Coordinates of C-alpha atoms in Angstrom, one line a residue:
M1 CA 22.8 1.8 -11.0
N2 CA 25.3 -0.9 -9.8
K3 CA 25.6 -3.9 -12.0
P4 CA 24.1 -7.0 -10.4
V5 CA 26.6 -9.5 -8.9
V6 CA 24.6 -12.7 -8.9
A7 CA 25.1 -16.2 -7.7
D8 CA 22.5 -19.0 -8.1
G9 CA 20.1 -16.4 -9.4
N10 CA 20.3 -14.0 -6.5
V11 CA 22.4 -11.0 -5.9
Q12 CA 25.2 -11.6 -3.4
K13 CA 24.9 -8.3 -1.7
T14 CA 22.0 -6.0 -0.9
V15 CA 21.9 -3.5 -3.8
F16 CA 20.8 -0.4 -1.9
T17 CA 21.0 1.9 -5.0
V18 CA 18.3 -0.2 -6.6
L19 CA 16.2 -0.5 -3.4
F20 CA 16.2 3.3 -2.8
A21 CA 15.5 3.9 -6.5
I22 CA 12.5 1.5 -6.5
S23 CA 11.4 3.0 -3.2
A24 CA 11.5 6.5 -4.7
G25 CA 9.5 5.2 -7.6
H26 CA 7.0 3.8 -5.1
F27 CA 6.9 7.2 -3.4
L28 CA 6.0 9.0 -6.6
N29 CA 3.5 6.3 -7.7
D30 CA 1.6 6.3 -4.3
L31 CA 1.8 10.1 -4.2
M32 CA -0.3 10.1 -7.3
Q33 CA -2.6 7.5 -5.9
S34 CA -3.2 9.5 -2.8
V35 CA -4.3 12.4 -4.9
V36 CA -7.6 10.6 -5.5
S37 CA -8.6 10.1 -1.8
A38 CA -7.0 13.4 -0.6
S39 CA -9.2 15.3 -3.1
Y40 CA -12.4 13.8 -1.8
P41 CA -13.4 16.9 0.3
L42 CA -12.9 19.2 -2.7
L43 CA -14.7 16.9 -5.1
K44 CA -17.5 16.2 -2.7
E45 CA -18.2 19.9 -2.4
N46 CA -17.7 20.8 -6.1
Y47 CA -20.1 18.1 -7.4
R48 CA -22.3 17.5 -4.3
L49 CA -21.2 13.9 -4.0
S50 CA -22.7 11.6 -1.4
F51 CA -20.6 9.3 0.8
T52 CA -21.8 6.4 -1.3
Q53 CA -20.4 8.1 -4.4
I54 CA -17.1 8.7 -2.6
G55 CA -17.1 5.0 -1.8
I56 CA -17.7 4.1 -5.4
I57 CA -14.8 6.2 -6.6
T58 CA -12.6 4.4 -4.1
L59 CA -14.1 1.1 -5.3
V60 CA -13.3 1.8 -8.9
F61 CA -9.8 2.9 -8.1
Q62 CA -9.0 0.0 -5.8
L63 CA -10.6 -2.7 -8.1
T64 CA -8.6 -1.5 -11.2
A65 CA -5.5 -1.4 -9.0
S66 CA -6.2 -4.9 -7.7
I67 CA -7.8 -7.1 -10.3
F68 CA -4.9 -7.0 -12.8
Q69 CA -2.1 -7.4 -10.2
P70 CA -2.0 -11.2 -9.8
F71 CA -2.3 -11.6 -13.6
V72 CA 0.5 -9.1 -14.2
G73 CA 2.7 -10.8 -11.6
S74 CA 2.0 -14.3 -12.9
Y75 CA 2.7 -13.2 -16.5
T76 CA 5.9 -11.3 -15.7
D77 CA 7.2 -14.3 -13.6
K78 CA 7.3 -16.1 -16.9
N79 CA 7.8 -13.1 -19.2
P80 CA 9.7 -10.4 -17.3
K81 CA 9.2 -6.9 -18.6
P82 CA 12.0 -4.7 -17.2
Y83 CA 10.4 -1.4 -18.4
A84 CA 6.8 -2.1 -17.4
F85 CA 7.2 0.6 -14.8
V86 CA 7.4 3.3 -17.5
M87 CA 4.1 2.2 -19.0
A88 CA 2.6 2.2 -15.5
M89 CA 3.6 5.8 -15.0
C90 CA 2.1 6.8 -18.3
F91 CA -1.3 5.5 -17.2
S92 CA -1.1 7.3 -13.9
M93 CA -0.1 10.6 -15.5
A94 CA -3.1 10.4 -17.9
G95 CA -5.4 9.7 -14.9
I96 CA -4.0 12.7 -13.0
L97 CA -4.5 15.1 -16.0
L98 CA -8.0 13.8 -16.5
L99 CA -8.9 14.2 -12.8
S100 CA -7.7 17.8 -12.9
N101 CA -10.1 18.5 -15.7
A102 CA -13.0 16.2 -14.7
H103 CA -16.4 17.9 -14.7
G104 CA -18.6 15.1 -13.4
F105 CA -18.8 11.9 -11.5
V106 CA -18.2 9.6 -14.6
A107 CA -15.1 11.5 -15.6
I108 CA -13.8 11.2 -12.0
L109 CA -14.4 7.5 -12.1
L110 CA -12.5 7.1 -15.4
A111 CA -9.6 9.1 -14.0
A112 CA -9.5 7.0 -10.8
A113 CA -9.5 3.8 -13.0
M114 CA -6.6 5.0 -15.1
I115 CA -4.5 5.7 -12.0
G116 CA -5.5 2.3 -10.7
V117 CA -4.4 0.5 -13.8
G118 CA -1.0 2.3 -13.5
S119 CA -0.7 1.0 -10.0
S120 CA -1.6 -2.5 -10.9
I121 CA 1.2 -2.6 -13.4
F122 CA 3.7 -1.0 -11.1
H123 CA 3.4 -3.0 -7.9
P124 CA 4.1 -6.7 -8.9
E125 CA 7.3 -5.9 -10.9
A126 CA 8.5 -3.3 -8.4
S127 CA 8.1 -5.7 -5.5
K128 CA 9.9 -8.4 -7.4
V129 CA 12.8 -6.0 -8.1
A130 CA 13.0 -5.3 -4.3
F131 CA 13.1 -9.1 -3.7
L132 CA 15.8 -9.7 -6.2
A133 CA 17.9 -6.8 -5.0
S134 CA 17.6 -7.8 -1.3
G135 CA 20.7 -9.9 -1.1
G136 CA 18.8 -12.2 1.3
R137 CA 17.6 -9.3 3.6
R138 CA 14.1 -9.6 2.3
G139 CA 12.2 -8.0 5.1
L140 CA 14.5 -5.0 5.0
A141 CA 14.2 -4.7 1.2
Q142 CA 10.4 -4.8 1.3
S143 CA 10.4 -2.3 4.1
I144 CA 12.5 0.1 2.1
F145 CA 10.2 -0.4 -0.9
Q146 CA 7.1 0.0 1.3
L147 CA 8.5 3.1 3.0
G148 CA 8.5 4.9 -0.3
G149 CA 4.8 4.0 -0.9
N150 CA 3.7 5.1 2.5
G151 CA 5.8 8.2 2.3
G152 CA 4.1 9.2 -0.9
S153 CA 0.7 8.4 0.5
A154 CA 1.4 10.6 3.5
M155 CA 2.7 13.5 1.4
G156 CA -0.3 13.6 -0.9
P157 CA -2.8 15.0 1.6
L158 CA -0.4 17.8 2.6
L159 CA 0.4 18.8 -1.0
I160 CA -3.4 18.7 -1.8
A161 CA -4.0 21.0 1.2
V162 CA -1.3 23.4 0.1
I163 CA -1.6 23.3 -3.7
V164 CA -5.1 22.2 -4.6
I165 CA -7.7 23.1 -1.9
P166 CA -6.8 26.8 -1.9
F167 CA -6.6 27.2 -5.7
G168 CA -9.0 24.6 -7.2
Q169 CA -9.2 21.3 -8.9
G170 CA -7.2 22.3 -11.9
Y171 CA -4.0 22.4 -9.8
I172 CA -4.2 18.6 -9.5
A173 CA -2.4 18.7 -12.9
W174 CA 0.8 19.7 -11.1
F175 CA 1.1 16.1 -9.8
S176 CA 1.8 14.9 -13.3
I177 CA 5.3 16.1 -12.7
A178 CA 5.6 13.2 -10.3
A179 CA 4.9 10.8 -13.2
L180 CA 7.5 12.4 -15.3
L181 CA 10.1 12.1 -12.6
A182 CA 9.1 8.5 -12.0
I183 CA 9.5 7.6 -15.7
V184 CA 13.1 8.8 -15.7
L185 CA 14.0 7.1 -12.5
L186 CA 12.3 3.8 -13.2
Y187 CA 13.8 3.6 -16.6
R188 CA 17.2 3.5 -14.8
V189 CA 15.9 0.7 -12.6
G190 CA 14.8 -1.1 -15.7
I191 CA 18.3 -1.0 -17.1
W192 CA 19.6 -2.8 -13.9
Y193 CA 16.7 -5.3 -14.0
S194 CA 17.4 -6.0 -17.7
A195 CA 21.1 -6.6 -16.9
F196 CA 20.1 -9.1 -14.2
L197 CA 17.8 -10.9 -16.7
Q198 CA 20.4 -11.0 -19.4
Q199 CA 22.9 -12.7 -17.1
Y200 CA 20.6 -15.2 -15.5
A201 CA 17.3 -16.5 -16.9
M202 CA 14.4 -15.9 -14.5
A203 CA 13.5 -19.6 -14.8
E204 CA 16.8 -20.5 -13.1
R205 CA 16.4 -18.2 -10.1
K206 CA 17.4 -19.8 -6.8
R207 CA 14.7 -21.9 -5.2
S208 CA 14.2 -21.5 -1.5
R209 CA 16.7 -23.3 0.8
E210 CA 13.8 -24.1 3.1
E211 CA 12.0 -27.4 2.6
P212 CA 8.8 -26.6 0.6
Y213 CA 5.5 -26.8 2.5
K214 CA 2.8 -29.3 1.4
Q215 CA 0.3 -27.7 -1.0
S216 CA -2.6 -28.1 1.5
K217 CA -0.5 -26.3 4.2
V218 CA 0.5 -23.6 1.7
G219 CA -3.2 -23.0 0.9
I220 CA -4.3 -22.8 4.5
T221 CA -1.4 -20.5 5.4
L222 CA -2.0 -18.1 2.5
T223 CA -5.7 -18.0 3.5
I224 CA -4.7 -16.9 7.0
L225 CA -2.4 -14.3 5.7
L226 CA -5.2 -12.9 3.4
V227 CA -7.5 -12.8 6.4
L228 CA -4.9 -10.6 8.2
I229 CA -4.6 -8.4 5.1
F230 CA -8.5 -8.1 5.2
S231 CA -8.3 -6.9 8.8
K232 CA -5.5 -4.4 8.2
Y233 CA -6.7 -2.9 5.0
V234 CA -10.4 -2.5 5.9
Y235 CA -9.4 -0.6 9.0
T236 CA -6.8 1.4 7.0
T237 CA -9.4 2.3 4.5
S238 CA -11.7 3.7 7.2
I239 CA -8.9 6.1 8.0
S240 CA -7.6 7.0 4.6
S241 CA -11.0 7.5 3.0
Y242 CA -13.1 8.9 5.8
L243 CA -10.9 10.3 8.6
T244 CA -11.2 13.9 7.3
F245 CA -15.0 13.6 7.3
F246 CA -15.0 12.0 10.8
L247 CA -12.9 14.9 12.2
M248 CA -15.0 17.6 10.4
D249 CA -18.2 16.0 11.7
R250 CA -17.1 15.4 15.3
F251 CA -14.8 18.3 16.0
H252 CA -16.1 20.8 13.4
I253 CA -12.7 21.6 11.9
D254 CA -12.2 22.5 8.3
A255 CA -10.8 20.3 5.4
R256 CA -7.3 21.8 5.6
Q257 CA -7.0 21.1 9.3
S258 CA -8.3 17.5 8.9
Q259 CA -5.7 16.8 6.2
F260 CA -3.0 17.4 8.9
Y261 CA -4.4 14.5 11.0
L262 CA -4.5 12.3 7.9
F263 CA -0.8 13.2 7.4
L264 CA 0.0 12.1 11.0
F265 CA -1.6 8.7 10.3
L266 CA 0.1 8.2 7.0
G267 CA 3.5 9.5 8.1
A268 CA 3.4 7.2 11.1
S269 CA 2.5 4.4 8.7
A270 CA 5.7 5.1 6.7
L271 CA 7.8 4.8 9.8
G272 CA 6.1 1.6 10.9
T273 CA 6.7 0.1 7.5
L274 CA 10.4 0.8 7.7
L275 CA 10.7 -0.9 11.2
G276 CA 8.6 -4.0 10.4
G277 CA 10.8 -5.6 7.8
P278 CA 14.2 -5.6 9.6
V279 CA 12.5 -6.7 12.9
G280 CA 10.9 -9.6 10.9
D281 CA 14.4 -10.5 9.5
R282 CA 15.8 -10.6 13.0
F283 CA 13.0 -12.1 15.1
G284 CA 10.7 -13.8 12.7
R285 CA 7.7 -12.6 10.6
K286 CA 5.1 -14.1 13.0
V287 CA 6.3 -11.9 15.9
V288 CA 5.8 -8.8 13.8
I289 CA 2.4 -9.9 12.6
W290 CA 1.2 -10.6 16.1
F291 CA 2.3 -7.2 17.4
S292 CA 1.1 -5.3 14.4
I293 CA -2.4 -6.6 13.8
L294 CA -3.6 -7.5 17.3
G295 CA -1.4 -4.9 19.2
V296 CA -3.2 -2.0 17.6
A297 CA -6.6 -3.0 19.0
P298 CA -6.5 -1.0 22.3
F299 CA -5.8 2.2 20.3
T300 CA -8.6 1.6 17.7
L301 CA -11.1 0.8 20.4
L302 CA -10.3 4.1 22.2
L303 CA -10.3 6.3 19.1
P304 CA -14.0 7.1 18.8
Y305 CA -14.2 8.4 22.3
V306 CA -11.3 10.8 22.8
S307 CA -10.7 14.5 22.2
L308 CA -9.2 16.0 19.1
F309 CA -5.7 16.1 20.8
W310 CA -5.8 12.5 21.8
T311 CA -7.2 11.6 18.4
G312 CA -3.9 12.9 16.9
I313 CA -1.9 10.8 19.4
L314 CA -3.9 7.6 18.8
I315 CA -3.9 7.7 15.0
T316 CA -0.1 8.2 15.1
F317 CA 0.3 5.0 17.2
I318 CA -2.3 3.2 15.0
G319 CA -0.4 4.1 11.9
L320 CA 3.0 3.2 13.4
I321 CA 1.9 -0.2 14.7
L322 CA -0.5 -1.3 12.0
A323 CA 1.8 -0.5 9.0
S324 CA 4.6 -2.8 10.3
A325 CA 2.6 -5.9 9.3
F326 CA 2.5 -5.7 5.5
S327 CA 6.2 -6.3 4.8
A328 CA 6.3 -9.2 7.2
I329 CA 3.1 -10.8 5.7
L330 CA 4.3 -10.3 2.1
V331 CA 7.8 -11.8 2.6
Y332 CA 6.3 -14.6 4.6
A333 CA 4.1 -15.4 1.6
Q334 CA 7.0 -15.0 -0.9
E335 CA 9.2 -17.4 1.0
L336 CA 6.2 -19.8 1.2
V337 CA 5.9 -20.1 -2.6
P338 CA 9.4 -19.8 -4.1
G339 CA 9.8 -19.0 -7.7
K340 CA 6.5 -17.1 -7.9
V341 CA 7.5 -13.7 -6.4
G342 CA 5.6 -11.6 -8.9
M343 CA 2.4 -13.7 -8.7
I344 CA 2.4 -13.6 -4.8
S345 CA 3.2 -9.9 -4.8
G346 CA 0.4 -9.2 -7.3
L347 CA -2.0 -11.4 -5.3
F348 CA -1.3 -9.7 -2.0
F349 CA -1.1 -6.1 -3.3
G350 CA -4.1 -6.8 -5.5
F351 CA -6.2 -8.3 -2.6
A352 CA -5.2 -5.4 -0.3
F353 CA -6.3 -2.8 -2.8
G354 CA -9.4 -4.7 -3.8
I355 CA -10.7 -5.4 -0.3
A356 CA -9.9 -1.7 0.5
G357 CA -12.1 -0.6 -2.4
V358 CA -15.0 -2.8 -1.5
A359 CA -14.7 -1.8 2.1
S360 CA -14.7 1.9 1.2
A361 CA -17.9 1.6 -0.9
L362 CA -19.6 -0.4 1.9
L363 CA -18.4 2.0 4.6
G364 CA -19.6 5.0 2.6
K365 CA -23.0 3.4 2.2
L366 CA -23.1 2.7 5.9
A367 CA -22.1 6.3 6.7
D368 CA -24.9 7.6 4.6
S369 CA -27.5 5.4 6.3
T370 CA -26.1 5.9 9.9
S371 CA -23.3 8.3 10.6
I372 CA -19.6 8.6 10.0
V373 CA -19.0 8.3 13.8
Y374 CA -20.9 5.0 13.8
V375 CA -18.5 3.7 11.2
Y376 CA -15.6 4.3 13.4
H377 CA -17.2 2.6 16.4
L378 CA -17.8 -0.5 14.2
C379 CA -14.3 -0.6 12.6
A380 CA -12.6 -0.3 16.0
Y381 CA -13.1 -4.1 16.4
L382 CA -11.4 -5.1 13.2
P383 CA -7.9 -5.6 14.6
L384 CA -9.3 -8.4 16.9
I385 CA -9.3 -10.5 13.8
G386 CA -5.5 -10.7 14.3
L387 CA -6.1 -13.5 16.7
V388 CA -6.0 -15.9 13.7
T389 CA -2.2 -15.3 13.7
V390 CA -2.1 -18.1 16.3
F391 CA -2.7 -20.6 13.4
L392 CA 0.3 -19.5 11.4
P393 CA 3.2 -22.0 11.4
K394 CA 6.5 -20.5 12.8
R395 CA 9.1 -19.9 10.1
T396 CA 12.8 -19.3 10.4
P397 CA 13.8 -15.7 9.4
A398 CA 15.6 -15.6 6.1
R399 CA 19.3 -15.4 6.4

């Protein structure tokens, strides 16, 4: 890793070696996360789980991945832990190994919780490292970081379809190799981060050059941003948790075929994430948020009515457009509250995971009482919540 060259608490140039390393760590982390949801068809069949139980598994995973994140971020803002990533991967590896050997619903819940805890430790510090290594190109840095996560999420279903579904639940253990690779890689990132901290105390990091907002305005703006996260992640959860079941029910395809369509969505999401940050740096975060949240509505409204072929086309566009928002929203919030990058990162990642978990449980319950097709008709209207973007104040792109 390149040694940090820092002025006023910020690196002078974008440190791409660190950004790509932390993105690769994010890839491996979210690859392990995706194993939980990608394994749902297999687990549902093996243990005769209901949609409600599937939703509860997601709820447990998302809550453990969310509740601790703001606290982890706030704590590490004051007490940085350069090697927290390594501990995070140890939790995730333990969860993967337990999931591969789980023989009942309770054990599956425990495994999901352990993977969730690993995620809650990883994300705030990793996002902070991306911010610190950005060299001022914060949207680009967050996009590179998010690209890794979305790429890992997209790869998980494919690997599950190839490695696990044909051979059985025990083969989930192979994903522990991802944790071992991440431990080695993130230890190297920790060395760079530690060098940064040794040269310049975190308390002396550069404050934003922009005039701070009034506290009341900050609170209102953060609330609007969280409402947008709600819209984005509840809809995203309807895809990531239940798309395979929707396709199997409506088009009568098998689990392996349905995983391909989930890969289309998640792969497009990875590309959308990469594009959203740099566009936000150039044209402003608000422009990206408008396009991403509200612009996807025509596609979501059409999705429940089209053929299997057009379903593949639409979910590709939905993933591409919808994913571009998160980097813009996160950087918008980080710049709004300077000096609390870890806390803001933890709050937004945590809220995103938490609301996704609650939504998954409720959508599962709704699918049991109505139908999975009805769930998709209902969720199609969620992107219209993006209209609240009109209330966001315009901010100048970071230079």
